[in-house]
Amino acid sequence: MSQNGAHEIAPGHLGNLTDEQEDKLRQLWAFGFQVLEMYETEARIYEEKKARGEAVEPAAAAAASPKPASGGWGFFGKKKTTELTHPKFPNCVKEMQKLMPDDEPDKEELMKLALEALDLYTPETARAIIVEAVKHEHPDTLALRFLRARKWNLMRAVVMLAKSVRWRTEDMKVDRVLMRQGEGHALEQEVNGAAGSKDKTLGKDFLNQMRWAKSFLHGVDRDGRPVNYIRAAKHRASDQSVESLERFTVYSIELARLSLQAPVEMGTTVFDLTGFSLSNMDYVPVKFLIQCLEANYPESLGCILIHNAPWGFSGVYRIIERWLDPVVASKVHFTSGAKEISKYIAPEHLVGDLGGTDPWEYEYVPPVDGENAKMEDTATRDKLLARRKELASLFEDKTREWAAAATTDKAKTSAIKHERDELAKQLAENFWELDPYLRARSLYDRLGVFQGNGKVDWAAAKRTQDELKAK
């Protein structure tokens, strides 16, 4: 933070890019548009053939199968190479391969991901998924996270982004299941699930993480980054299933994302080890958290504080440190006592049990009847989704224009960038309008921390608690 209280924009972040970095950003967008155009063209041709009865639907199992090609050395002195193709969109695959340099080491991995995507998504759903993942942030902010994580290597950033999209949509089903169901669904599972059923256990285990105050968001650090507290002493591996803990972990990360306010793009995590013993140590969720953040939420952690670590924890950390990316490891700081942690979090923003003066104390407020009523209003939801699609299309058009004008007319480029930024703001406003129709309400909505318009008021948590107690 600067001396006047404004948040400084770090190098490589939106608003502080070198010419070379901005060029990489344009290249990333341009690459994505080229792939979509190829896919749209061949998909249209395929549908036309299908309408004429000239196309045959391929077997699902063969949809993305690689074909061996001649050349190199095999069983009898010749090596076999792999020719990647697709039975419905062979020309699209060939054109995508031409986009990548022959010496690109990630070329084959990216092509395999592309083949899988051709079966999973239409061009329209691919666009929708990217817009969904952007949420309230500027679309460039998301793209830049992956570019920075891969040290501005375009193809490696594309591979990482493609894997993350696959994980969000197919593996974890972040937006369309996890966040849409939320805490209300977990409570429904716990209360009405069949005795001994997996659903009942998952619901109970998920909610218990919050009831036990094992992890929660509150306040900001000295750089304006939202703080996630993890109370390690409250964890025992046998208290919940691995699946429920992983779902809660991703759920918490997504809520932390919603608490980010531009230009702040990262959060701070405090591992509170007060009262921690080896009986609380569980490497499985720690490894999941590390892998999850590094692979799917790159450049999201600004600072990690390991607070009040007991004697002997250094041996545990030596194991954990091996799993950390060097950049992430450099953000880890050990603190002990209120004075040391206050170097990172001002006392007025630090929770009381760590020596801060913030009067708020964590207490879980469960879901209430009717809090997700807007999710049943599909007419308004669809109207807002249509507007979001329109804005995304305008942003795409303006981004194409920006990329094309970048090297020819600086004044024109600057004007286009301004128009893009205005569209990004409208997308953010639309996101918050749409949010209650797509995402189940969370603890932070019930406490009034999430204001519903992109604003975050951490002090509202204490006021809401006092009001509830007064009733």
Tab-separated table of C-alpha atoms in Angstrom:
chain	number	residue	atom	x	y	z
A	1	MET	CA	0.000	0.000	0.000
A	2	SER	CA	1.304	3.467	-0.868
A	3	GLN	CA	1.755	6.242	1.665
A	4	ASN	CA	-1.540	7.905	0.676
A	5	GLY	CA	-3.438	4.692	1.384
A	6	ALA	CA	-4.009	3.702	-2.239
A	7	HIS	CA	-3.285	0.131	-3.239
A	8	GLU	CA	-0.257	-0.123	-5.485
A	9	ILE	CA	-0.640	-2.291	-8.570
A	10	ALA	CA	2.082	-4.923	-8.735
A	11	PRO	CA	4.099	-5.396	-11.941
A	12	GLY	CA	2.472	-7.828	-14.363
A	13	HIS	CA	-1.016	-7.073	-13.080
A	14	LEU	CA	-3.773	-5.257	-14.923
A	15	GLY	CA	-2.903	-1.570	-14.931
A	16	ASN	CA	0.844	-2.155	-14.644
A	17	LEU	CA	1.934	-4.115	-17.713
A	18	THR	CA	5.035	-3.670	-19.839
A	19	ASP	CA	4.583	-3.534	-23.622
A	20	GLU	CA	5.862	-7.109	-23.847
A	21	GLN	CA	3.416	-8.336	-21.206
A	22	GLU	CA	0.491	-6.591	-22.867
A	23	ASP	CA	1.496	-8.186	-26.150
A	24	LYS	CA	1.398	-11.632	-24.498
A	25	LEU	CA	-2.086	-10.842	-23.216
A	26	ARG	CA	-3.217	-9.917	-26.738
A	27	GLN	CA	-1.673	-13.114	-28.083
A	28	LEU	CA	-3.567	-15.200	-25.526
A	29	TRP	CA	-6.881	-13.645	-26.511
A	30	ALA	CA	-6.069	-13.917	-30.217
A	31	PHE	CA	-5.178	-17.592	-29.878
A	32	GLY	CA	-8.471	-18.328	-28.140
A	33	PHE	CA	-10.472	-16.486	-30.791
A	34	GLN	CA	-8.709	-18.307	-33.620
A	35	VAL	CA	-9.494	-21.683	-32.066
A	36	LEU	CA	-13.141	-20.733	-31.553
A	37	GLU	CA	-13.451	-19.528	-35.148
A	38	MET	CA	-12.047	-22.805	-36.478
A	39	TYR	CA	-14.393	-24.794	-34.276
A	40	GLU	CA	-17.431	-22.708	-35.257
A	41	THR	CA	-16.660	-23.036	-38.962
A	42	GLU	CA	-16.277	-26.805	-38.906
A	43	ALA	CA	-19.206	-27.298	-36.536
A	44	ARG	CA	-21.393	-25.381	-38.983
A	45	ILE	CA	-20.128	-27.478	-41.899
A	46	TYR	CA	-20.747	-30.669	-39.936
A	47	GLU	CA	-24.319	-29.655	-39.091
A	48	GLU	CA	-24.983	-28.805	-42.745
A	49	LYS	CA	-23.710	-32.236	-43.780
A	50	LYS	CA	-25.787	-33.836	-41.080
A	51	ALA	CA	-28.907	-32.045	-42.341
A	52	ARG	CA	-28.220	-33.427	-45.825
A	53	GLY	CA	-27.679	-36.911	-44.426
A	54	GLU	CA	-24.002	-36.900	-45.381
A	55	ALA	CA	-22.564	-36.997	-41.854
A	56	VAL	CA	-22.488	-39.985	-39.540
A	57	GLU	CA	-22.298	-39.513	-35.756
A	58	PRO	CA	-19.029	-41.088	-34.569
A	59	ALA	CA	-18.990	-43.531	-31.695
A	60	ALA	CA	-18.377	-41.717	-28.432
A	61	ALA	CA	-15.413	-43.919	-27.641
A	62	ALA	CA	-13.690	-42.926	-30.871
A	63	ALA	CA	-14.348	-39.229	-30.515
A	64	ALA	CA	-10.847	-38.283	-29.461
A	65	SER	CA	-8.724	-41.281	-30.310
A	66	PRO	CA	-5.205	-40.637	-31.612
A	67	LYS	CA	-4.111	-42.411	-34.776
A	68	PRO	CA	-0.639	-43.898	-35.166
A	69	ALA	CA	1.295	-42.479	-38.075
A	70	SER	CA	4.339	-43.791	-39.847
A	71	GLY	CA	7.832	-42.489	-39.254
A	72	GLY	CA	10.517	-42.804	-36.608
A	73	TRP	CA	11.369	-46.026	-34.792
A	74	GLY	CA	9.003	-48.855	-33.841
A	75	PHE	CA	9.251	-52.599	-33.222
A	76	PHE	CA	11.312	-53.141	-36.348
A	77	GLY	CA	13.481	-50.075	-36.340
A	78	LYS	CA	10.759	-47.475	-36.930
A	79	LYS	CA	9.493	-45.037	-34.349
A	80	LYS	CA	5.741	-44.487	-34.258
A	81	THR	CA	4.441	-40.958	-33.887
A	82	THR	CA	0.929	-39.964	-32.956
A	83	GLU	CA	-1.331	-38.112	-35.362
A	84	LEU	CA	-4.081	-36.457	-33.373
A	85	THR	CA	-7.416	-36.139	-35.118
A	86	HIS	CA	-11.137	-35.989	-34.493
A	87	PRO	CA	-13.805	-37.855	-36.509
A	88	LYS	CA	-16.225	-34.905	-36.561
A	89	PHE	CA	-13.782	-32.010	-36.804
A	90	PRO	CA	-10.548	-33.222	-38.481
A	91	ASN	CA	-9.826	-29.914	-40.231
A	92	CYS	CA	-10.253	-28.012	-36.989
A	93	VAL	CA	-7.584	-30.190	-35.367
A	94	LYS	CA	-5.203	-29.682	-38.291
A	95	GLU	CA	-5.649	-25.915	-38.201
A	96	MET	CA	-5.116	-25.808	-34.434
A	97	GLN	CA	-1.862	-27.716	-34.834
A	98	LYS	CA	-0.697	-25.132	-37.374
A	99	LEU	CA	-1.191	-22.372	-34.808
A	100	MET	CA	1.505	-23.844	-32.578
A	101	PRO	CA	5.252	-23.858	-33.225
A	102	ASP	CA	6.658	-27.254	-34.181
A	103	ASP	CA	9.151	-27.083	-31.326
A	104	GLU	CA	6.493	-26.273	-28.704
A	105	PRO	CA	7.002	-28.885	-25.909
A	106	ASP	CA	3.381	-28.598	-24.711
A	107	LYS	CA	1.898	-28.996	-28.184
A	108	GLU	CA	0.728	-32.598	-27.834
A	109	GLU	CA	-0.728	-32.058	-24.363
A	110	LEU	CA	-2.641	-29.006	-25.544
A	111	MET	CA	-3.970	-30.866	-28.581
A	112	LYS	CA	-5.234	-33.721	-26.414
A	113	LEU	CA	-7.035	-31.195	-24.222
A	114	ALA	CA	-8.481	-29.606	-27.355
A	115	LEU	CA	-9.768	-32.964	-28.608
A	116	GLU	CA	-11.476	-33.556	-25.297
A	117	ALA	CA	-12.986	-30.064	-25.375
A	118	LEU	CA	-14.425	-30.676	-28.848
A	119	ASP	CA	-16.529	-33.462	-27.344
A	120	LEU	CA	-17.428	-31.695	-24.100
A	121	TYR	CA	-18.311	-28.204	-25.290
A	122	THR	CA	-19.896	-26.383	-28.197
A	123	PRO	CA	-18.389	-23.005	-29.155
A	124	GLU	CA	-21.285	-21.346	-27.341
A	125	THR	CA	-20.856	-23.321	-24.116
A	126	ALA	CA	-17.078	-22.781	-24.215
A	127	ARG	CA	-17.652	-19.027	-24.259
A	128	ALA	CA	-20.228	-19.277	-21.470
A	129	ILE	CA	-17.843	-21.275	-19.269
A	130	ILE	CA	-15.071	-18.680	-19.602
A	131	VAL	CA	-17.476	-15.846	-18.777
A	132	GLU	CA	-18.727	-17.898	-15.831
A	133	ALA	CA	-15.184	-18.374	-14.522
A	134	VAL	CA	-14.399	-14.644	-14.813
A	135	LYS	CA	-17.161	-13.764	-12.319
A	136	HIS	CA	-16.915	-10.083	-11.273
A	137	GLU	CA	-13.314	-9.561	-12.319
A	138	HIS	CA	-12.011	-7.940	-15.479
A	139	PRO	CA	-11.547	-10.789	-18.002
A	140	ASP	CA	-7.924	-9.714	-18.444
A	141	THR	CA	-7.337	-10.306	-14.728
A	142	LEU	CA	-8.137	-14.002	-15.124
A	143	ALA	CA	-5.991	-14.336	-18.249
A	144	LEU	CA	-3.052	-12.583	-16.592
A	145	ARG	CA	-3.122	-14.951	-13.607
A	146	PHE	CA	-2.299	-17.864	-15.900
A	147	LEU	CA	0.279	-15.923	-17.910
A	148	ARG	CA	2.147	-14.875	-14.763
A	149	ALA	CA	1.947	-18.404	-13.334
A	150	ARG	CA	3.621	-19.746	-16.465
A	151	LYS	CA	6.174	-16.929	-16.643
A	152	TRP	CA	4.527	-15.424	-19.742
A	153	ASN	CA	4.931	-18.580	-21.835
A	154	LEU	CA	1.836	-18.444	-24.037
A	155	MET	CA	1.345	-22.143	-24.756
A	156	ARG	CA	1.996	-23.209	-21.171
A	157	ALA	CA	-0.526	-20.625	-19.986
A	158	VAL	CA	-3.077	-21.955	-22.483
A	159	VAL	CA	-2.501	-25.541	-21.304
A	160	MET	CA	-2.888	-24.490	-17.673
A	161	LEU	CA	-6.053	-22.522	-18.402
A	162	ALA	CA	-7.564	-25.393	-20.399
A	163	LYS	CA	-6.894	-27.840	-17.562
A	164	SER	CA	-8.423	-25.448	-15.055
A	165	VAL	CA	-11.582	-25.053	-17.146
A	166	ARG	CA	-11.835	-28.843	-17.416
A	167	TRP	CA	-11.456	-29.171	-13.627
A	168	ARG	CA	-14.038	-26.465	-12.875
A	169	THR	CA	-16.691	-27.835	-15.197
A	170	GLU	CA	-16.221	-31.594	-15.229
A	171	ASP	CA	-14.389	-32.591	-12.046
A	172	MET	CA	-15.470	-30.183	-9.313
A	173	LYS	CA	-18.520	-28.697	-11.079
A	174	VAL	CA	-17.803	-25.456	-9.257
A	175	ASP	CA	-20.413	-23.042	-10.555
A	176	ARG	CA	-23.221	-25.290	-11.709
A	177	VAL	CA	-23.349	-27.594	-8.695
A	178	LEU	CA	-21.152	-26.619	-5.734
A	179	MET	CA	-21.896	-22.888	-5.579
A	180	ARG	CA	-25.428	-23.252	-6.896
A	181	GLN	CA	-26.330	-25.714	-4.135
A	182	GLY	CA	-24.263	-24.164	-1.360
A	183	GLU	CA	-24.969	-24.373	2.344
A	184	GLY	CA	-28.734	-24.627	1.933
A	185	HIS	CA	-28.441	-27.866	-0.018
A	186	ALA	CA	-25.971	-29.261	2.516
A	187	LEU	CA	-28.476	-28.556	5.286
A	188	GLU	CA	-31.209	-30.251	3.270
A	189	GLN	CA	-28.960	-33.302	2.851
A	190	GLU	CA	-28.198	-33.409	6.565
A	191	VAL	CA	-31.796	-32.997	7.721
A	192	ASN	CA	-33.668	-35.041	5.140
A	193	GLY	CA	-31.066	-37.485	3.833
A	194	ALA	CA	-31.609	-41.171	4.484
A	195	ALA	CA	-29.961	-42.418	7.668
A	196	GLY	CA	-26.442	-43.615	6.934
A	197	SER	CA	-26.541	-42.338	3.341
A	198	LYS	CA	-23.583	-40.693	1.632
A	199	ASP	CA	-25.618	-37.547	0.972
A	200	LYS	CA	-26.512	-37.134	4.625
A	201	THR	CA	-22.883	-37.573	5.668
A	202	LEU	CA	-21.595	-35.166	3.012
A	203	GLY	CA	-24.069	-32.487	4.049
A	204	LYS	CA	-23.284	-32.820	7.738
A	205	ASP	CA	-19.510	-32.959	7.236
A	206	PHE	CA	-19.586	-29.927	4.933
A	207	LEU	CA	-21.540	-27.771	7.386
A	208	ASN	CA	-19.497	-28.935	10.363
A	209	GLN	CA	-16.413	-27.276	8.914
A	210	MET	CA	-18.219	-23.950	9.372
A	211	ARG	CA	-19.916	-24.824	12.641
A	212	TRP	CA	-16.565	-25.722	14.164
A	213	ALA	CA	-15.020	-22.440	12.959
A	214	LYS	CA	-12.290	-24.409	11.264
A	215	SER	CA	-11.906	-21.874	8.468
A	216	PHE	CA	-13.462	-18.477	7.811
A	217	LEU	CA	-12.967	-15.155	6.045
A	218	HIS	CA	-12.741	-11.889	7.914
A	219	GLY	CA	-11.153	-8.509	7.346
A	220	VAL	CA	-8.171	-7.465	5.280
A	221	ASP	CA	-4.413	-7.322	5.735
A	222	ARG	CA	-2.280	-4.191	5.459
A	223	ASP	CA	-2.331	-4.480	1.653
A	224	GLY	CA	-6.117	-4.653	1.506
A	225	ARG	CA	-6.177	-8.386	0.798
A	226	PRO	CA	-9.035	-10.402	2.345
A	227	VAL	CA	-7.868	-12.748	5.095
A	228	ASN	CA	-8.781	-16.409	5.386
A	229	TYR	CA	-8.146	-17.894	8.837
A	230	ILE	CA	-7.561	-21.643	9.168
A	231	ARG	CA	-7.591	-22.935	12.748
A	232	ALA	CA	-5.553	-26.099	12.414
A	233	ALA	CA	-6.124	-27.247	16.016
A	234	LYS	CA	-9.803	-27.779	15.230
A	235	HIS	CA	-9.049	-30.399	12.578
A	236	ARG	CA	-8.899	-34.165	12.938
A	237	ALA	CA	-8.798	-36.379	9.887
A	238	SER	CA	-11.413	-38.792	11.235
A	239	ASP	CA	-14.028	-36.069	11.764
A	240	GLN	CA	-15.123	-35.835	8.116
A	241	SER	CA	-14.783	-37.491	4.726
A	242	VAL	CA	-12.092	-36.407	2.290
A	243	GLU	CA	-14.737	-35.518	-0.306
A	244	SER	CA	-16.632	-33.177	2.005
A	245	LEU	CA	-13.419	-31.431	3.047
A	246	GLU	CA	-12.345	-30.954	-0.566
A	247	ARG	CA	-15.754	-29.520	-1.447
A	248	PHE	CA	-15.540	-27.154	1.520
A	249	THR	CA	-12.019	-26.116	0.502
A	250	VAL	CA	-13.090	-25.156	-3.015
A	251	TYR	CA	-16.243	-23.510	-1.673
A	252	SER	CA	-14.120	-21.364	0.647
A	253	ILE	CA	-11.739	-20.372	-2.151
A	254	GLU	CA	-14.660	-19.320	-4.331
A	255	LEU	CA	-16.115	-17.186	-1.535
A	256	ALA	CA	-12.701	-15.608	-1.028
A	257	ARG	CA	-12.680	-14.716	-4.727
A	258	LEU	CA	-16.008	-12.945	-4.296
A	259	SER	CA	-14.480	-10.810	-1.545
A	260	LEU	CA	-11.775	-9.435	-3.852
A	261	GLN	CA	-12.213	-5.793	-4.809
A	262	ALA	CA	-10.149	-4.350	-7.661
A	263	PRO	CA	-7.306	-3.564	-7.843
A	264	VAL	CA	-6.730	-6.195	-5.120
A	265	GLU	CA	-6.395	-9.587	-6.834
A	266	MET	CA	-4.989	-11.803	-4.084
A	267	GLY	CA	-5.808	-12.953	-0.593
A	268	THR	CA	-3.898	-13.733	2.589
A	269	THR	CA	-4.183	-17.013	4.471
A	270	VAL	CA	-3.415	-17.321	8.177
A	271	PHE	CA	-2.714	-20.838	9.405
A	272	ASP	CA	-3.423	-20.373	13.098
A	273	LEU	CA	-1.488	-23.138	14.862
A	274	THR	CA	-2.449	-22.056	18.375
A	275	GLY	CA	-3.057	-25.266	20.334
A	276	PHE	CA	-1.927	-27.407	17.389
A	277	SER	CA	-0.418	-30.845	17.992
A	278	LEU	CA	0.628	-33.667	15.691
A	279	SER	CA	-2.771	-35.307	16.257
A	280	ASN	CA	-4.220	-32.452	14.188
A	281	MET	CA	-1.789	-32.926	11.307
A	282	ASP	CA	-3.398	-34.220	8.125
A	283	TYR	CA	-1.292	-34.033	4.983
A	284	VAL	CA	-4.108	-35.025	2.595
A	285	PRO	CA	-6.138	-31.781	2.735
A	286	VAL	CA	-2.962	-29.695	2.878
A	287	LYS	CA	-1.708	-31.257	-0.339
A	288	PHE	CA	-5.132	-30.844	-1.961
A	289	LEU	CA	-5.214	-27.156	-1.016
A	290	ILE	CA	-1.731	-26.557	-2.417
A	291	GLN	CA	-2.416	-28.393	-5.670
A	292	CYS	CA	-5.828	-26.781	-6.020
A	293	LEU	CA	-4.488	-23.261	-5.623
A	294	GLU	CA	-1.444	-23.752	-7.831
A	295	ALA	CA	-3.283	-25.519	-10.678
A	296	ASN	CA	-6.694	-23.861	-10.662
A	297	TYR	CA	-6.366	-20.576	-8.774
A	298	PRO	CA	-2.884	-19.404	-9.776
A	299	GLU	CA	-1.620	-16.079	-8.515
A	300	SER	CA	-4.395	-15.911	-5.906
A	301	LEU	CA	-2.256	-16.044	-2.769
A	302	GLY	CA	-0.490	-12.857	-1.790
A	303	CYS	CA	0.732	-13.916	1.646
A	304	ILE	CA	0.720	-17.012	3.867
A	305	LEU	CA	1.183	-16.566	7.605
A	306	ILE	CA	1.979	-19.589	9.752
A	307	HIS	CA	1.128	-18.264	13.178
A	308	ASN	CA	2.110	-19.572	16.618
A	309	ALA	CA	3.741	-22.719	15.265
A	310	PRO	CA	4.617	-25.107	18.113
A	311	TRP	CA	8.050	-26.510	18.760
A	312	GLY	CA	8.751	-29.321	16.308
A	313	PHE	CA	6.548	-27.977	13.507
A	314	SER	CA	9.643	-27.268	11.416
A	315	GLY	CA	9.809	-30.964	10.540
A	316	VAL	CA	6.217	-30.894	9.311
A	317	TYR	CA	6.856	-27.775	7.265
A	318	ARG	CA	9.916	-29.309	5.601
A	319	ILE	CA	7.588	-31.949	4.124
A	320	ILE	CA	4.986	-29.385	3.049
A	321	GLU	CA	7.588	-27.052	1.553
A	322	ARG	CA	8.538	-29.714	-1.005
A	323	TRP	CA	5.046	-29.448	-2.494
A	324	LEU	CA	5.162	-25.674	-2.825
A	325	ASP	CA	6.055	-23.800	-5.965
A	326	PRO	CA	9.116	-21.625	-5.192
A	327	VAL	CA	7.085	-18.463	-5.823
A	328	VAL	CA	4.427	-19.585	-3.331
A	329	ALA	CA	7.072	-20.693	-0.817
A	330	SER	CA	8.574	-17.194	-0.915
A	331	LYS	CA	5.254	-15.802	0.354
A	332	VAL	CA	5.278	-17.921	3.533
A	333	HIS	CA	6.077	-16.077	6.766
A	334	PHE	CA	6.222	-17.432	10.313
A	335	THR	CA	4.781	-15.192	13.031
A	336	SER	CA	4.312	-15.545	16.762
A	337	GLY	CA	2.239	-13.348	19.033
A	338	ALA	CA	0.154	-10.265	18.304
A	339	LYS	CA	3.115	-7.979	17.660
A	340	GLU	CA	4.545	-10.065	14.823
A	341	ILE	CA	1.274	-10.824	13.056
A	342	SER	CA	0.328	-7.137	13.329
A	343	LYS	CA	3.129	-6.393	10.882
A	344	TYR	CA	0.906	-7.999	8.263
A	345	ILE	CA	-2.614	-7.376	9.629
A	346	ALA	CA	-3.404	-4.124	11.441
A	347	PRO	CA	-4.796	-4.667	14.980
A	348	GLU	CA	-8.171	-3.137	14.081
A	349	HIS	CA	-8.579	-5.763	11.350
A	350	LEU	CA	-7.151	-8.695	13.318
A	351	VAL	CA	-9.455	-11.099	15.147
A	352	GLY	CA	-9.435	-10.786	18.920
A	353	ASP	CA	-8.171	-14.259	19.791
A	354	LEU	CA	-4.931	-13.478	17.930
A	355	GLY	CA	-4.456	-10.230	19.822
A	356	GLY	CA	-6.363	-7.898	17.511
A	357	THR	CA	-8.901	-5.250	18.491
A	358	ASP	CA	-11.634	-6.233	16.024
A	359	PRO	CA	-14.632	-6.966	18.303
A	360	TRP	CA	-16.146	-9.548	15.957
A	361	GLU	CA	-16.046	-13.223	16.963
A	362	TYR	CA	-16.820	-16.035	14.579
A	363	GLU	CA	-20.211	-17.655	14.954
A	364	TYR	CA	-21.879	-19.656	12.218
A	365	VAL	CA	-25.314	-18.448	11.111
A	366	PRO	CA	-27.169	-21.298	9.357
A	367	PRO	CA	-29.271	-20.963	6.183
A	368	VAL	CA	-32.766	-19.533	6.607
A	369	ASP	CA	-35.965	-20.355	4.747
A	370	GLY	CA	-36.458	-18.335	1.589
A	371	GLU	CA	-32.928	-16.985	1.307
A	372	ASN	CA	-32.559	-18.571	-2.134
A	373	ALA	CA	-36.010	-17.615	-3.423
A	374	LYS	CA	-34.567	-15.662	-6.352
A	375	MET	CA	-33.084	-18.856	-7.741
A	376	GLU	CA	-36.638	-19.945	-8.554
A	377	ASP	CA	-37.251	-16.818	-10.658
A	378	THR	CA	-36.015	-18.290	-13.930
A	379	ALA	CA	-37.549	-15.519	-16.052
A	380	THR	CA	-35.406	-12.804	-14.455
A	381	ARG	CA	-32.396	-15.125	-14.423
A	382	ASP	CA	-32.698	-15.812	-18.153
A	383	LYS	CA	-33.114	-12.110	-18.921
A	384	LEU	CA	-29.928	-11.288	-17.016
A	385	LEU	CA	-28.083	-14.210	-18.625
A	386	ALA	CA	-29.093	-12.930	-22.060
A	387	ARG	CA	-27.700	-9.521	-21.156
A	388	ARG	CA	-24.476	-11.135	-19.938
A	389	LYS	CA	-24.137	-13.020	-23.203
A	390	GLU	CA	-24.665	-9.768	-25.108
A	391	LEU	CA	-22.032	-7.937	-23.046
A	392	ALA	CA	-19.572	-10.814	-23.440
A	393	SER	CA	-20.059	-10.704	-27.210
A	394	LEU	CA	-19.420	-6.952	-27.257
A	395	PHE	CA	-16.310	-7.454	-25.116
A	396	GLU	CA	-15.084	-10.146	-27.513
A	397	ASP	CA	-15.623	-7.867	-30.526
A	398	LYS	CA	-13.801	-5.015	-28.825
A	399	THR	CA	-10.961	-7.352	-27.810
A	400	ARG	CA	-10.517	-8.489	-31.405
A	401	GLU	CA	-10.386	-4.830	-32.428
A	402	TRP	CA	-7.875	-4.082	-29.660
A	403	ALA	CA	-5.578	-6.925	-30.730
A	404	ALA	CA	-5.689	-5.867	-34.384
A	405	ALA	CA	-5.017	-2.186	-33.674
A	406	ALA	CA	-2.280	-2.766	-31.113
A	407	THR	CA	0.698	-2.364	-33.420
A	408	THR	CA	-0.711	0.221	-35.831
A	409	ASP	CA	-2.368	3.110	-34.021
A	410	LYS	CA	-1.519	3.897	-30.388
A	411	ALA	CA	-4.264	6.501	-29.986
A	412	LYS	CA	-6.884	4.166	-31.400
A	413	THR	CA	-5.613	1.340	-29.209
A	414	SER	CA	-5.933	3.498	-26.110
A	415	ALA	CA	-9.522	4.404	-26.999
A	416	ILE	CA	-10.419	0.764	-27.611
A	417	LYS	CA	-8.853	-0.266	-24.289
A	418	HIS	CA	-11.025	2.302	-22.539
A	419	GLU	CA	-14.131	0.900	-24.250
A	420	ARG	CA	-13.100	-2.630	-23.242
A	421	ASP	CA	-12.668	-1.541	-19.644
A	422	GLU	CA	-16.133	0.025	-19.651
A	423	LEU	CA	-17.613	-3.230	-20.966
A	424	ALA	CA	-15.719	-5.143	-18.270
A	425	LYS	CA	-17.333	-2.874	-15.654
A	426	GLN	CA	-20.755	-3.595	-17.124
A	427	LEU	CA	-20.005	-7.325	-17.001
A	428	ALA	CA	-19.096	-6.966	-13.316
A	429	GLU	CA	-22.319	-5.076	-12.583
A	430	ASN	CA	-24.289	-7.724	-14.447
A	431	PHE	CA	-22.538	-10.446	-12.444
A	432	TRP	CA	-23.733	-9.009	-9.150
A	433	GLU	CA	-27.268	-8.564	-10.492
A	434	LEU	CA	-27.255	-12.179	-11.629
A	435	ASP	CA	-25.492	-13.628	-8.595
A	436	PRO	CA	-28.548	-14.264	-6.338
A	437	TYR	CA	-30.268	-16.084	-9.217
A	438	LEU	CA	-27.352	-18.504	-9.706
A	439	ARG	CA	-25.505	-18.844	-6.388
A	440	ALA	CA	-26.985	-20.049	-3.111
A	441	ARG	CA	-26.543	-17.582	-0.259
A	442	SER	CA	-23.573	-18.080	2.035
A	443	LEU	CA	-22.694	-17.138	5.598
A	444	TYR	CA	-21.180	-13.889	4.309
A	445	ASP	CA	-24.399	-12.957	2.522
A	446	ARG	CA	-26.427	-13.617	5.669
A	447	LEU	CA	-24.023	-11.520	7.737
A	448	GLY	CA	-24.253	-8.646	5.260
A	449	VAL	CA	-20.534	-8.792	4.462
A	450	PHE	CA	-21.306	-9.346	0.780
A	451	GLN	CA	-23.391	-6.282	-0.035
A	452	GLY	CA	-24.756	-7.661	-3.295
A	453	ASN	CA	-23.255	-4.926	-5.464
A	454	GLY	CA	-19.600	-5.881	-5.374
A	455	LYS	CA	-18.968	-4.030	-2.125
A	456	VAL	CA	-17.670	-5.888	0.939
A	457	ASP	CA	-18.321	-4.661	4.489
A	458	TRP	CA	-16.516	-6.754	7.087
A	459	ALA	CA	-17.874	-4.589	9.926
A	460	ALA	CA	-21.405	-5.643	8.950
A	461	ALA	CA	-20.726	-9.106	10.405
A	462	LYS	CA	-20.611	-7.743	13.962
A	463	ARG	CA	-23.675	-5.536	13.434
A	464	THR	CA	-25.703	-8.443	12.056
A	465	GLN	CA	-24.663	-10.717	14.921
A	466	ASP	CA	-25.762	-8.093	17.450
A	467	GLU	CA	-29.109	-7.673	15.693
A	468	LEU	CA	-29.725	-11.428	15.680
A	469	LYS	CA	-28.905	-11.692	19.383
A	470	ALA	CA	-31.235	-8.795	20.189
A	471	LYS	CA	-34.236	-10.541	18.634
